[in-house]
Short mmCIF file of C-alpha atoms in Angstrom, two decimals:
data_model
loop_
_atom_site.label_atom_id
_atom_site.label_comp_id
_atom_site.label_asym_id
_atom_site.label_seq_id
_atom_site.Cartn_x
_atom_site.Cartn_y
_atom_site.Cartn_z
CA MET A 102 -107.99 190.34 26.54
CA GLU A 103 -104.82 188.83 28.04
CA ARG A 104 -101.65 190.18 26.49
CA THR A 105 -99.50 187.57 24.76
CA THR A 106 -95.72 187.78 25.02
CA PHE A 107 -93.68 186.22 22.25
CA GLY A 108 -89.92 185.74 22.15
CA LEU A 109 -87.38 184.07 19.86
CA LEU A 110 -83.80 183.25 20.91
CA PHE A 111 -80.84 181.43 19.33
CA TYR A 112 -78.28 179.81 21.65
CA ILE A 113 -75.54 177.14 21.75
CA ARG A 114 -74.68 174.41 24.25
CA ARG A 115 -71.03 174.94 25.03
CA THR A 116 -70.78 171.80 27.18
CA LYS A 117 -71.70 169.45 24.33
CA LEU A 118 -69.31 169.73 21.41
CA ASN A 119 -69.09 167.49 18.36
CA LYS A 120 -65.93 165.82 17.05
CA SER A 121 -64.95 169.02 15.26
CA GLY A 122 -65.13 170.97 18.50
CA GLU A 123 -68.27 172.88 17.44
CA ALA A 124 -71.44 173.49 19.44
CA SER A 125 -74.92 172.88 17.99
CA ILE A 126 -77.16 175.94 17.54
CA PHE A 127 -80.71 175.83 18.95
CA LEU A 128 -83.71 178.08 18.71
CA ARG A 129 -86.05 178.76 21.61
CA ILE A 130 -89.60 180.05 21.18
CA THR A 131 -91.23 181.52 24.28
CA VAL A 132 -94.93 182.38 24.60
CA ASN A 133 -96.19 183.70 27.96
CA GLY A 134 -93.29 182.01 29.73
CA GLU A 135 -93.83 178.62 28.03
CA ARG A 136 -90.85 177.42 25.98
CA ALA A 137 -90.16 175.11 23.06
CA ASP A 138 -86.63 174.31 21.81
CA ALA A 139 -85.28 172.71 18.63
CA SER A 140 -81.98 172.34 16.79
CA ILE A 141 -81.54 174.30 13.56
CA LYS A 142 -79.07 171.67 12.26
CA ARG A 143 -76.12 174.09 12.28
CA SER A 144 -73.03 174.28 14.51
CA ILE A 145 -70.30 176.82 15.29
CA GLU A 146 -67.07 177.14 17.25
CA PRO A 147 -67.99 178.48 20.72
CA ARG A 148 -65.46 181.36 20.38
CA LEU A 149 -67.32 182.66 17.31
CA TRP A 150 -70.71 182.85 19.07
CA ASN A 151 -71.99 186.13 20.56
CA THR A 152 -74.23 185.04 23.44
CA ALA A 153 -75.54 188.56 24.15
CA LYS A 154 -76.79 189.07 20.57
CA GLY A 155 -77.80 185.44 20.01
CA LYS A 156 -75.86 185.25 16.75
CA ALA A 157 -72.35 184.69 15.35
CA VAL A 158 -69.68 187.36 15.62
CA GLU A 159 -69.53 189.70 12.64
CA ASN A 160 -66.00 189.01 11.39
CA GLY A 161 -65.73 185.25 11.91
CA ARG A 162 -65.20 182.86 9.03
CA GLY A 163 -68.59 181.86 7.52
CA CYS A 164 -70.39 183.86 10.20
CA LYS A 165 -71.95 186.31 7.74
CA TYR A 166 -73.83 183.55 5.90
CA LEU A 167 -74.80 181.88 9.17
CA ASN A 168 -76.33 185.12 10.45
CA LEU A 169 -78.29 185.52 7.19
CA TYR A 170 -79.64 182.00 7.73
CA LEU A 171 -80.65 182.89 11.30
CA ASP A 172 -82.41 186.03 10.02
CA ALA A 173 -84.38 183.92 7.52
CA ILE A 174 -85.46 181.55 10.30
CA SER A 175 -86.54 184.54 12.42
CA ALA A 176 -88.64 185.96 9.57
CA ASN A 177 -90.27 182.57 9.02
CA ILE A 178 -91.06 182.13 12.72
CA PHE A 179 -92.65 185.59 13.00
CA ARG A 180 -94.70 184.96 9.85
CA ILE A 181 -96.00 181.73 11.37
CA GLN A 182 -96.88 183.63 14.55
CA ARG A 183 -98.87 186.19 12.53
CA ASP A 184 -100.67 183.47 10.52
CA ILE A 185 -101.76 181.66 13.69
CA GLU A 186 -103.11 184.88 15.18
CA LEU A 187 -105.01 185.70 11.95
CA GLU A 188 -106.53 182.22 11.98
CA GLY A 189 -107.82 182.85 15.49
CA LEU A 190 -106.00 179.81 16.93
CA GLU A 191 -104.40 179.57 20.35
CA LEU A 192 -100.76 180.68 20.19
CA THR A 193 -98.36 178.29 21.91
CA PRO A 194 -94.62 177.76 21.36
CA HIS A 195 -95.17 174.13 20.39
CA ILE A 196 -97.72 175.02 17.69
CA VAL A 197 -95.33 177.60 16.21
CA LEU A 198 -92.45 175.14 16.32
CA ASP A 199 -94.51 172.34 14.76
CA ARG A 200 -95.45 174.57 11.84
CA TYR A 201 -91.85 175.64 11.36
CA LEU A 202 -90.73 172.00 11.32
CA GLY A 203 -93.53 171.08 8.89
CA LYS A 204 -95.60 169.16 11.43
CA LYS A 205 -99.39 169.63 11.63
CA ARG A 206 -99.19 172.17 8.83
CA PRO A 207 -102.71 173.31 7.81
CA GLU A 208 -103.64 171.96 4.39
CA ARG A 209 -103.86 174.66 1.74
CA HIS A 210 -106.51 174.33 -0.93
CA THR A 211 -106.73 176.06 -4.28
CA LEU A 212 -109.55 177.84 -6.09
CA ILE A 213 -109.59 175.54 -9.13
CA GLU A 214 -109.54 172.51 -6.82
CA VAL A 215 -112.77 173.67 -5.13
CA PHE A 216 -114.26 174.55 -8.53
CA ILE A 217 -113.57 171.07 -9.93
CA GLU A 218 -115.00 169.36 -6.83
CA HIS A 219 -118.14 171.53 -7.02
CA ASN A 220 -118.63 170.96 -10.75
CA GLU A 221 -118.20 167.19 -10.46
CA LYS A 222 -120.97 167.07 -7.86
CA GLN A 223 -123.16 169.23 -10.09
CA LYS A 224 -122.68 166.85 -13.02
CA LYS A 225 -123.93 163.94 -10.90
CA LEU A 226 -127.00 165.98 -9.87
CA SER A 227 -127.69 167.13 -13.44
CA GLY A 228 -131.29 166.39 -14.33
CA ILE A 229 -132.07 165.50 -10.69
CA ASP A 230 -131.76 168.67 -8.60
CA ILE A 231 -129.85 170.84 -11.06
CA ALA A 232 -130.60 171.89 -14.62
CA PRO A 233 -128.00 170.78 -17.21
CA ALA A 234 -127.63 174.42 -18.30
CA THR A 235 -126.49 175.33 -14.76
CA VAL A 236 -123.80 172.64 -14.92
CA VAL A 237 -122.57 174.08 -18.22
CA ARG A 238 -122.54 177.62 -16.81
CA TYR A 239 -120.33 176.69 -13.82
CA GLU A 240 -117.96 174.75 -16.06
CA THR A 241 -117.71 177.82 -18.31
CA CYS A 242 -117.00 179.92 -15.22
CA ARG A 243 -114.16 177.57 -14.21
CA LYS A 244 -112.61 177.86 -17.67
CA LEU A 245 -112.86 181.67 -17.51
CA ILE A 246 -111.15 181.71 -14.11
CA THR A 247 -108.33 179.57 -15.54
CA GLN A 248 -107.94 181.95 -18.50
CA PHE A 249 -107.96 184.91 -16.12
CA LEU A 250 -105.23 183.42 -13.90
CA GLN A 251 -103.05 182.68 -16.92
CA SER A 252 -103.62 186.11 -18.48
CA THR A 253 -103.40 188.34 -15.40
CA TYR A 254 -101.32 186.41 -12.85
CA HIS A 255 -99.44 184.04 -15.20
CA ARG A 256 -100.46 181.11 -13.00
CA GLU A 257 -102.52 177.97 -13.44
CA ASP A 258 -104.14 178.16 -9.99
CA ILE A 259 -104.23 180.23 -6.81
CA TYR A 260 -104.41 179.30 -3.11
CA LEU A 261 -107.66 180.23 -1.39
CA ASP A 262 -105.85 182.24 1.28
CA GLU A 263 -104.44 184.42 -1.51
CA LEU A 264 -107.89 185.57 -2.64
CA SER A 265 -108.58 189.24 -2.02
CA ARG A 266 -110.93 192.00 -3.06
CA GLN A 267 -108.31 193.05 -5.62
CA PHE A 268 -108.60 189.58 -7.17
CA ILE A 269 -112.37 190.03 -7.57
CA GLU A 270 -111.94 193.49 -9.11
CA ASP A 271 -109.25 192.21 -11.50
CA TYR A 272 -111.52 189.34 -12.55
CA GLU A 273 -114.40 191.76 -13.24
CA PHE A 274 -112.07 193.94 -15.34
CA PHE A 275 -110.89 190.86 -17.27
CA LEU A 276 -114.45 189.77 -18.07
CA LYS A 277 -115.49 193.19 -19.33
CA THR A 278 -112.33 193.94 -21.34
CA GLU A 279 -110.71 190.69 -22.47
CA ARG A 280 -113.90 188.61 -22.75
CA LYS A 281 -116.16 191.53 -23.80
CA CYS A 282 -118.92 190.40 -21.41
CA SER A 283 -121.86 192.71 -20.77
CA HIS A 284 -122.40 194.13 -17.29
CA ASN A 285 -125.17 191.64 -16.41
CA THR A 286 -123.21 188.65 -17.73
CA THR A 287 -120.19 189.77 -15.71
CA ILE A 288 -122.31 190.04 -12.57
CA GLN A 289 -123.61 186.51 -13.12
CA TYR A 290 -120.08 185.10 -13.37
CA LEU A 291 -119.06 187.00 -10.22
CA LYS A 292 -122.04 185.47 -8.39
CA ASN A 293 -120.98 182.00 -9.58
CA LEU A 294 -117.50 182.62 -8.17
CA LYS A 295 -119.04 183.88 -4.92
CA LYS A 296 -120.77 180.52 -4.46
CA ILE A 297 -117.40 178.73 -4.74
CA ASN A 298 -116.01 181.28 -2.27
CA ARG A 299 -118.86 180.50 0.15
CA ILE A 300 -118.22 176.75 -0.09
CA ALA A 301 -114.54 177.30 0.76
CA MET A 302 -115.48 179.41 3.80
CA THR A 303 -118.00 176.81 5.00
CA LYS A 304 -115.29 174.14 4.88
CA GLY A 305 -112.93 176.39 6.84
CA TRP A 306 -110.44 176.61 3.97
CA LEU A 307 -110.88 180.36 3.58
CA LYS A 308 -110.78 182.62 6.64
CA THR A 309 -111.33 186.06 5.10
CA ASP A 310 -114.22 186.75 2.72
CA PRO A 311 -112.93 188.74 -0.31
CA TYR A 312 -116.55 189.65 -1.19
CA VAL A 313 -117.09 191.72 1.96
CA GLY A 314 -118.53 195.11 0.97
CA ILE A 315 -119.17 194.09 -2.66
CA ARG A 316 -122.77 194.52 -3.85
CA PHE A 317 -124.13 193.32 -7.18
CA HIS A 318 -126.57 195.41 -9.20
CA LYS A 319 -127.84 194.19 -12.55
CA GLU A 320 -128.96 196.71 -15.13
CA GLN A 321 -132.58 196.62 -16.25
CA VAL A 322 -132.77 195.19 -19.77
CA GLU A 323 -135.72 195.95 -22.05
CA ARG A 324 -136.18 192.77 -24.08
CA ASP A 325 -137.95 192.69 -27.43
CA PHE A 326 -141.37 191.07 -27.85
CA LEU A 327 -143.82 190.79 -30.75
CA ASP A 328 -147.07 192.72 -30.75
CA LYS A 329 -150.26 191.17 -32.15
CA SER A 330 -149.74 192.49 -35.68
CA GLU A 331 -146.16 191.17 -35.83
CA LEU A 332 -147.19 187.77 -34.47
CA LYS A 333 -150.01 187.57 -37.05
CA LYS A 334 -147.56 188.53 -39.80
CA LEU A 335 -145.26 185.72 -38.64
CA LEU A 336 -148.08 183.16 -38.58
CA ASP A 337 -149.54 184.16 -41.97
CA LYS A 338 -146.24 184.44 -43.84
CA GLN A 339 -145.87 181.89 -46.64
CA ILE A 340 -142.39 180.36 -46.23
CA ASP A 341 -141.12 177.96 -48.88
CA ILE A 342 -137.85 177.07 -47.14
CA PRO A 343 -138.59 173.96 -44.98
CA ARG A 344 -135.88 174.86 -42.47
CA LEU A 345 -137.27 178.34 -41.81
CA SER A 346 -140.85 177.11 -41.88
CA GLN A 347 -140.03 174.63 -39.13
CA ILE A 348 -138.24 177.31 -37.07
CA ARG A 349 -141.23 179.65 -37.52
CA ASP A 350 -143.65 176.97 -36.26
CA VAL A 351 -141.59 176.18 -33.14
CA PHE A 352 -141.10 179.87 -32.34
CA ALA A 353 -144.80 180.66 -32.92
CA PHE A 354 -145.83 177.73 -30.72
CA CYS A 355 -143.70 179.19 -27.90
CA CYS A 356 -145.31 182.61 -28.47
CA LEU A 357 -148.76 181.00 -28.13
CA THR A 358 -147.93 178.86 -25.08
CA GLY A 359 -145.12 180.67 -23.24
CA LEU A 360 -142.91 177.56 -23.13
CA ALA A 361 -139.18 178.14 -22.74
CA PHE A 362 -136.80 176.63 -25.30
CA SER A 363 -135.71 173.74 -23.05
CA ASP A 364 -139.35 172.87 -22.31
CA VAL A 365 -140.62 172.91 -25.90
CA LYS A 366 -137.64 170.76 -26.90
CA GLN A 367 -138.70 168.15 -24.32
CA LEU A 368 -142.47 168.38 -24.96
CA ARG A 369 -143.87 164.85 -25.24
CA PRO A 370 -147.35 163.36 -25.78
CA GLU A 371 -147.64 162.54 -22.06
CA HIS A 372 -147.44 166.26 -21.28
CA ILE A 373 -150.77 166.87 -23.08
CA ALA A 374 -153.96 166.30 -21.07
CA MET A 375 -157.61 166.87 -22.01
CA ASP A 376 -160.04 168.32 -19.48
CA ILE A 377 -163.75 167.48 -19.14
CA ASN A 378 -164.62 170.23 -21.63
CA GLY A 379 -162.47 168.67 -24.33
CA VAL A 380 -159.73 171.33 -24.14
CA ASN A 381 -156.14 170.15 -24.42
CA TRP A 382 -153.72 171.45 -21.78
CA ILE A 383 -149.95 171.36 -21.45
CA ARG A 384 -149.19 170.11 -17.96
CA LYS A 385 -145.43 169.89 -17.65
CA PRO A 386 -142.87 170.68 -14.92
CA ARG A 387 -140.41 173.34 -16.04
CA GLN A 388 -136.99 171.92 -16.81
CA LYS A 389 -135.29 174.88 -15.08
CA THR A 390 -137.20 175.07 -11.80
CA GLY A 391 -139.48 172.02 -11.63
CA SER A 392 -142.55 174.28 -11.22
CA MET A 393 -145.63 172.95 -13.00
CA CYS A 394 -146.92 174.77 -16.10
CA ASN A 395 -150.64 174.65 -16.83
CA ILE A 396 -151.29 176.06 -20.31
CA PRO A 397 -154.45 175.67 -22.41
CA ILE A 398 -153.59 174.93 -26.05
CA ILE A 399 -155.46 177.41 -28.24
CA SER A 400 -156.49 176.48 -31.80
CA ALA A 401 -153.49 178.14 -33.52
CA ALA A 402 -151.07 176.21 -31.28
CA GLN A 403 -153.01 172.96 -31.79
CA GLU A 404 -152.78 173.45 -35.55
CA ILE A 405 -148.99 173.69 -35.33
CA LEU A 406 -148.82 170.43 -33.34
CA SER A 407 -151.02 168.70 -35.94
CA ARG A 408 -148.55 169.56 -38.73
CA TYR A 409 -145.86 167.43 -37.08
CA SER A 410 -147.91 164.44 -35.94
CA ASP A 411 -146.27 162.29 -38.64
CA ASN A 412 -142.83 163.93 -38.59
CA ASP A 413 -139.99 161.38 -38.71
CA TYR A 414 -137.83 163.25 -36.18
CA CYS A 415 -140.71 163.57 -33.73
CA GLN A 416 -141.63 159.90 -33.96
CA MET A 417 -138.01 158.79 -33.59
CA HIS A 418 -137.41 160.92 -30.48
CA GLY A 419 -140.89 160.72 -28.98
CA VAL A 420 -141.44 164.50 -29.00
CA LEU A 421 -144.20 166.72 -30.41
CA LEU A 422 -142.07 169.25 -32.29
CA PRO A 423 -138.76 169.01 -34.21
CA VAL A 424 -136.59 171.46 -32.27
CA CYS A 425 -132.96 172.07 -33.27
CA SER A 426 -130.23 173.38 -30.94
CA ASN A 427 -130.67 176.73 -29.20
CA GLN A 428 -127.65 178.16 -31.01
CA LYS A 429 -128.96 177.21 -34.46
CA MET A 430 -132.47 178.36 -33.69
CA ASN A 431 -131.30 181.82 -32.56
CA ALA A 432 -129.27 182.13 -35.76
CA TYR A 433 -132.22 181.08 -37.94
CA LEU A 434 -134.58 183.43 -36.09
CA LYS A 435 -132.55 186.43 -37.27
CA GLU A 436 -132.99 185.17 -40.82
CA LEU A 437 -136.70 184.61 -40.18
CA ALA A 438 -137.12 188.17 -38.92
CA ASP A 439 -135.66 189.49 -42.18
CA VAL A 440 -137.96 187.28 -44.26
CA CYS A 441 -141.04 188.46 -42.35
CA GLY A 442 -140.00 192.11 -42.28
CA ILE A 443 -139.80 192.24 -38.48
CA ARG A 444 -137.19 194.73 -37.30
CA LYS A 445 -136.60 193.24 -33.89
CA LEU A 446 -133.88 191.01 -32.48
CA LEU A 447 -135.58 187.64 -32.20
CA SER A 448 -134.34 184.90 -29.91
CA THR A 449 -135.92 181.83 -28.36
CA HIS A 450 -136.62 183.86 -25.21
CA THR A 451 -138.45 186.56 -27.18
CA ALA A 452 -141.35 184.12 -27.53
CA ARG A 453 -141.76 183.82 -23.77
CA HIS A 454 -141.79 187.61 -23.37
CA THR A 455 -144.32 187.86 -26.21
CA PHE A 456 -146.68 185.38 -24.52
CA ALA A 457 -146.50 187.13 -21.13
CA THR A 458 -147.05 190.60 -22.60
CA LEU A 459 -149.92 189.69 -24.94
CA THR A 460 -151.84 187.60 -22.41
CA LEU A 461 -151.67 190.39 -19.81
CA ALA A 462 -152.66 192.96 -22.45
CA SER A 463 -155.67 190.80 -23.33
CA GLY A 464 -156.96 190.99 -19.77
CA ALA A 465 -155.47 187.89 -18.11
CA THR A 466 -154.53 188.34 -14.45
CA ILE A 467 -150.86 188.30 -13.55
CA GLU A 468 -151.50 185.34 -11.21
CA ASN A 469 -152.87 183.24 -14.09
CA VAL A 470 -150.02 184.25 -16.39
CA ALA A 471 -147.53 183.31 -13.66
CA LYS A 472 -149.18 179.87 -13.39
CA MET A 473 -148.98 179.32 -17.15
CA LEU A 474 -145.31 180.39 -17.23
CA GLY A 475 -144.47 178.18 -14.26
CA HIS A 476 -143.44 181.08 -12.02
CA SER A 477 -143.76 180.66 -8.26
CA ASP A 478 -143.68 184.43 -7.75
CA THR A 479 -145.46 187.12 -9.77
CA LYS A 480 -142.38 189.35 -9.41
CA MET A 481 -140.66 187.17 -11.99
CA THR A 482 -143.69 187.43 -14.30
CA ARG A 483 -143.45 191.23 -14.23
CA HIS A 484 -139.93 190.95 -15.67
CA TYR A 485 -141.36 189.18 -18.71
CA ALA A 486 -144.38 191.37 -19.36
CA ARG A 487 -144.50 194.88 -20.85
CA ILE A 488 -147.28 197.44 -20.57
CA LEU A 489 -148.71 198.12 -24.02
CA ASP A 490 -150.34 201.32 -25.25
CA SER A 491 -153.52 199.33 -25.93
CA SER A 492 -153.71 198.33 -22.25
CA ILE A 493 -153.29 201.93 -21.11
CA LEU A 494 -155.95 203.11 -23.58
CA ARG A 495 -158.38 200.36 -22.48
CA ASP A 496 -158.01 201.30 -18.82
CA MET A 497 -158.37 205.00 -19.54
CA GLN A 498 -161.56 204.35 -21.50
CA ILE A 499 -162.96 202.61 -18.43
CA VAL A 500 -161.98 205.62 -16.32
#
């Protein structure tokens, strides 16, 4: 690689004096013999200028402050030189001078600016290419970044070129300590930030990737599911509270069909189709991925649907089941577990795990279970299913 020479010099033009008898001071930047000159908008009496040192004499009037000003210019020029080299651009005296004078200065973008632009695009694609829940998650991530900047750096925003690995580590520490996020939740937020980081690099706004060398590893989480006896107890329990009875029916329907919360909330009459054998099927694209679910409706699930055929809420909204918000349902499920004597942490997602585990334990192939759950890959189905003692015993009896 060709060696680059870089020089900076201050000089005066003694032959051109102003009305006060002072000479203007100029700077000269030299790169590989090519020069660029500009005035620094300062002047000095020629007798007070030290040509050999390229600065004012030490003991002249006002010379001390002038020399400090020249030192500041020098520091600025050398910083610009370093920035240009780090950006991988060609180093010329005119480019350095233009940046010093504020011409052709590269536009600096901020992290929150990129976040807002990304989230606005996501909102417009919500329900088209992107699930509404994803839009909410990235907006939550933006708010957390803003809180982190205010708490840790006492700033409202940060330039992209200021991002570093230390920033990522500080953000992870903030999420786990200040926000009390679990390890897996923290990893998810870090991955969301990494996407914003990748967008900035693609646009050329960020030259150095702060995520280099960082690897994400989520911890394996054993989620609760209901076994057959617990599910039967839930279905047979006499519940006199209409609110809990309704929550029980929606939850049980998900256990019997494997539908996720967002899908059961949107379940409409047009999603039910009858085959040539007279069996009703749920044929619905998943709200999260768009993958088609094909689920036969067994008698217990059909009975639940029949209970709400004349429900006012269902008729008003054109849905098959009266489903409340996810937050309320999770809260009511804890109450339902106490009423039914089930000592497990129930959530809307517990139903999906229950369906996957029980269908596999009953002899269904993992490929068929994946099709019913709307999974494109059986690897995802394995995350939902658990191996039961009954399955092990059945296989050993065959052996």
